[in-house]
């Protein structure tokens, strides 16, 4: 699962996804597909894509008024696959 997959998911499902990066900072991917790190004050010395790959727990916040819920990486992989079957697998095999 790549950052672009999460960005696509938030746009299509009108969600926000929050996660704690391995370096302790929070990442928020909003309903417009923008990945933001609120605590960041300067140019990061890390790659967000690589940091997302190490995250196992996420917080999904629907903007439709439903209750936010916690999700594991496996749950998000299934959600990504549901919006575009084969997209996650195809992204892993760049030609």
PDB file of C-alpha atoms in Angstrom:
ATOM      1  CA  UNK A   1       0.000   0.000   0.000  1.00  0.00           C
ATOM      2  CA  UNK A   2       1.427   3.304  -1.087  1.00  0.00           C
ATOM      3  CA  UNK A   3       0.745   6.873  -0.041  1.00  0.00           C
ATOM      4  CA  UNK A   4      -0.974   7.464  -3.393  1.00  0.00           C
ATOM      5  CA  UNK A   5      -3.390   4.614  -2.607  1.00  0.00           C
ATOM      6  CA  UNK A   6      -4.329   6.269   0.693  1.00  0.00           C
ATOM      7  CA  UNK A   7      -4.705   9.636  -1.006  1.00  0.00           C
ATOM      8  CA  UNK A   8      -7.037   8.126  -3.630  1.00  0.00           C
ATOM      9  CA  UNK A   9      -9.052   6.400  -0.885  1.00  0.00           C
ATOM     10  CA  UNK A  10      -9.584   9.601   1.115  1.00  0.00           C
ATOM     11  CA  UNK A  11     -10.786  11.465  -1.976  1.00  0.00           C
ATOM     12  CA  UNK A  12     -13.173   8.798  -3.231  1.00  0.00           C
ATOM     13  CA  UNK A  13     -14.623   7.887   0.175  1.00  0.00           C
ATOM     14  CA  UNK A  14     -14.582  11.436   1.637  1.00  0.00           C
ATOM     15  CA  UNK A  15     -12.405  10.433   4.599  1.00  0.00           C
ATOM     16  CA  UNK A  16      -9.533  11.636   6.691  1.00  0.00           C
ATOM     17  CA  UNK A  17      -6.897   9.136   7.695  1.00  0.00           C
ATOM     18  CA  UNK A  18      -4.587   9.783  10.634  1.00  0.00           C
ATOM     19  CA  UNK A  19      -1.579   7.782  11.691  1.00  0.00           C
ATOM     20  CA  UNK A  20       1.414   8.007  13.969  1.00  0.00           C
ATOM     21  CA  UNK A  21       4.638   7.821  11.961  1.00  0.00           C
ATOM     22  CA  UNK A  22       7.566   5.781  13.322  1.00  0.00           C
ATOM     23  CA  UNK A  23       9.382   9.041  14.175  1.00  0.00           C
ATOM     24  CA  UNK A  24       6.515  10.008  16.526  1.00  0.00           C
ATOM     25  CA  UNK A  25       4.925  12.666  14.310  1.00  0.00           C
ATOM     26  CA  UNK A  26       1.289  12.520  13.248  1.00  0.00           C
ATOM     27  CA  UNK A  27       0.336  12.374   9.570  1.00  0.00           C
ATOM     28  CA  UNK A  28      -3.110  13.423   8.334  1.00  0.00           C
ATOM     29  CA  UNK A  29      -4.324  12.627   4.839  1.00  0.00           C
ATOM     30  CA  UNK A  30      -7.362  14.801   4.263  1.00  0.00           C
ATOM     31  CA  UNK A  31     -10.421  14.459   2.030  1.00  0.00           C
ATOM     32  CA  UNK A  32      -8.576  16.328  -0.740  1.00  0.00           C
ATOM     33  CA  UNK A  33      -5.766  13.770  -0.745  1.00  0.00           C
ATOM     34  CA  UNK A  34      -3.253  16.105   0.880  1.00  0.00           C
ATOM     35  CA  UNK A  35      -0.812  14.491   3.289  1.00  0.00           C
ATOM     36  CA  UNK A  36       0.049  16.880   6.108  1.00  0.00           C
ATOM     37  CA  UNK A  37       2.238  16.619   9.171  1.00  0.00           C
ATOM     38  CA  UNK A  38       0.912  19.260  11.582  1.00  0.00           C
ATOM     39  CA  UNK A  39       3.996  19.256  13.853  1.00  0.00           C
ATOM     40  CA  UNK A  40       6.428  19.835  11.003  1.00  0.00           C
ATOM     41  CA  UNK A  41       8.182  23.217  11.173  1.00  0.00           C
ATOM     42  CA  UNK A  42      10.810  22.796   8.430  1.00  0.00           C
ATOM     43  CA  UNK A  43      11.777  20.583   5.520  1.00  0.00           C
ATOM     44  CA  UNK A  44      11.530  16.975   6.740  1.00  0.00           C
ATOM     45  CA  UNK A  45      14.576  14.766   6.955  1.00  0.00           C
ATOM     46  CA  UNK A  46      12.454  11.702   6.183  1.00  0.00           C
ATOM     47  CA  UNK A  47      10.359  10.374   3.315  1.00  0.00           C
ATOM     48  CA  UNK A  48       6.618  10.231   4.057  1.00  0.00           C
ATOM     49  CA  UNK A  49       6.100   7.265   1.711  1.00  0.00           C
ATOM     50  CA  UNK A  50       8.770   5.245   3.513  1.00  0.00           C
ATOM     51  CA  UNK A  51       7.375   6.266   6.900  1.00  0.00           C
ATOM     52  CA  UNK A  52       3.813   5.246   5.941  1.00  0.00           C
ATOM     53  CA  UNK A  53       5.102   1.791   5.014  1.00  0.00           C
ATOM     54  CA  UNK A  54       6.073   1.265   8.669  1.00  0.00           C
ATOM     55  CA  UNK A  55       2.669   2.203  10.098  1.00  0.00           C
ATOM     56  CA  UNK A  56       0.373  -0.599  11.277  1.00  0.00           C
ATOM     57  CA  UNK A  57      -2.460   1.370  12.989  1.00  0.00           C
ATOM     58  CA  UNK A  58      -4.592   4.075  11.375  1.00  0.00           C
ATOM     59  CA  UNK A  59      -7.556   6.214  12.409  1.00  0.00           C
ATOM     60  CA  UNK A  60     -10.291   6.548   9.769  1.00  0.00           C
ATOM     61  CA  UNK A  61     -12.516   9.611  10.147  1.00  0.00           C
ATOM     62  CA  UNK A  62     -15.517   9.675   7.794  1.00  0.00           C
ATOM     63  CA  UNK A  63     -16.711  13.198   7.046  1.00  0.00           C
ATOM     64  CA  UNK A  64     -20.271  11.910   6.612  1.00  0.00           C
ATOM     65  CA  UNK A  65     -20.884  12.055  10.359  1.00  0.00           C
ATOM     66  CA  UNK A  66     -20.157   8.384  11.059  1.00  0.00           C
ATOM     67  CA  UNK A  67     -18.024   7.539  14.072  1.00  0.00           C
ATOM     68  CA  UNK A  68     -14.244   7.502  13.576  1.00  0.00           C
ATOM     69  CA  UNK A  69     -12.695   4.062  13.881  1.00  0.00           C
ATOM     70  CA  UNK A  70      -9.292   2.495  14.260  1.00  0.00           C
ATOM     71  CA  UNK A  71      -8.016   0.238  11.501  1.00  0.00           C
ATOM     72  CA  UNK A  72      -5.071  -2.034  10.898  1.00  0.00           C
ATOM     73  CA  UNK A  73      -2.975  -1.947   7.742  1.00  0.00           C
ATOM     74  CA  UNK A  74      -4.806  -5.030   6.428  1.00  0.00           C
ATOM     75  CA  UNK A  75      -8.147  -3.213   6.748  1.00  0.00           C
ATOM     76  CA  UNK A  76      -6.893  -0.291   4.683  1.00  0.00           C
ATOM     77  CA  UNK A  77      -5.462  -2.599   2.028  1.00  0.00           C
ATOM     78  CA  UNK A  78      -8.959  -4.103   1.657  1.00  0.00           C
ATOM     79  CA  UNK A  79     -10.553  -0.641   1.432  1.00  0.00           C
ATOM     80  CA  UNK A  80      -8.055   0.421  -1.230  1.00  0.00           C
ATOM     81  CA  UNK A  81      -8.761  -2.756  -3.201  1.00  0.00           C
ATOM     82  CA  UNK A  82     -12.510  -2.120  -2.977  1.00  0.00           C
ATOM     83  CA  UNK A  83     -12.299   1.254  -4.729  1.00  0.00           C
ATOM     84  CA  UNK A  84     -10.077   0.036  -7.557  1.00  0.00           C
ATOM     85  CA  UNK A  85      -9.578  -3.729  -7.678  1.00  0.00           C
ATOM     86  CA  UNK A  86      -6.098  -4.556  -8.837  1.00  0.00           C
ATOM     87  CA  UNK A  87      -4.794  -1.003  -8.350  1.00  0.00           C
ATOM     88  CA  UNK A  88      -2.782  -1.843  -5.268  1.00  0.00           C
ATOM     89  CA  UNK A  89      -1.240  -4.902  -6.935  1.00  0.00           C
ATOM     90  CA  UNK A  90      -0.540  -3.019 -10.165  1.00  0.00           C
ATOM     91  CA  UNK A  91       1.188  -0.221  -8.275  1.00  0.00           C
ATOM     92  CA  UNK A  92       3.677  -2.728  -6.879  1.00  0.00           C
ATOM     93  CA  UNK A  93       4.679  -3.812 -10.379  1.00  0.00           C
ATOM     94  CA  UNK A  94       5.770  -0.605 -12.045  1.00  0.00           C
ATOM     95  CA  UNK A  95       6.978  -1.135 -15.573  1.00  0.00           C
TER      96      UNK A  95
END
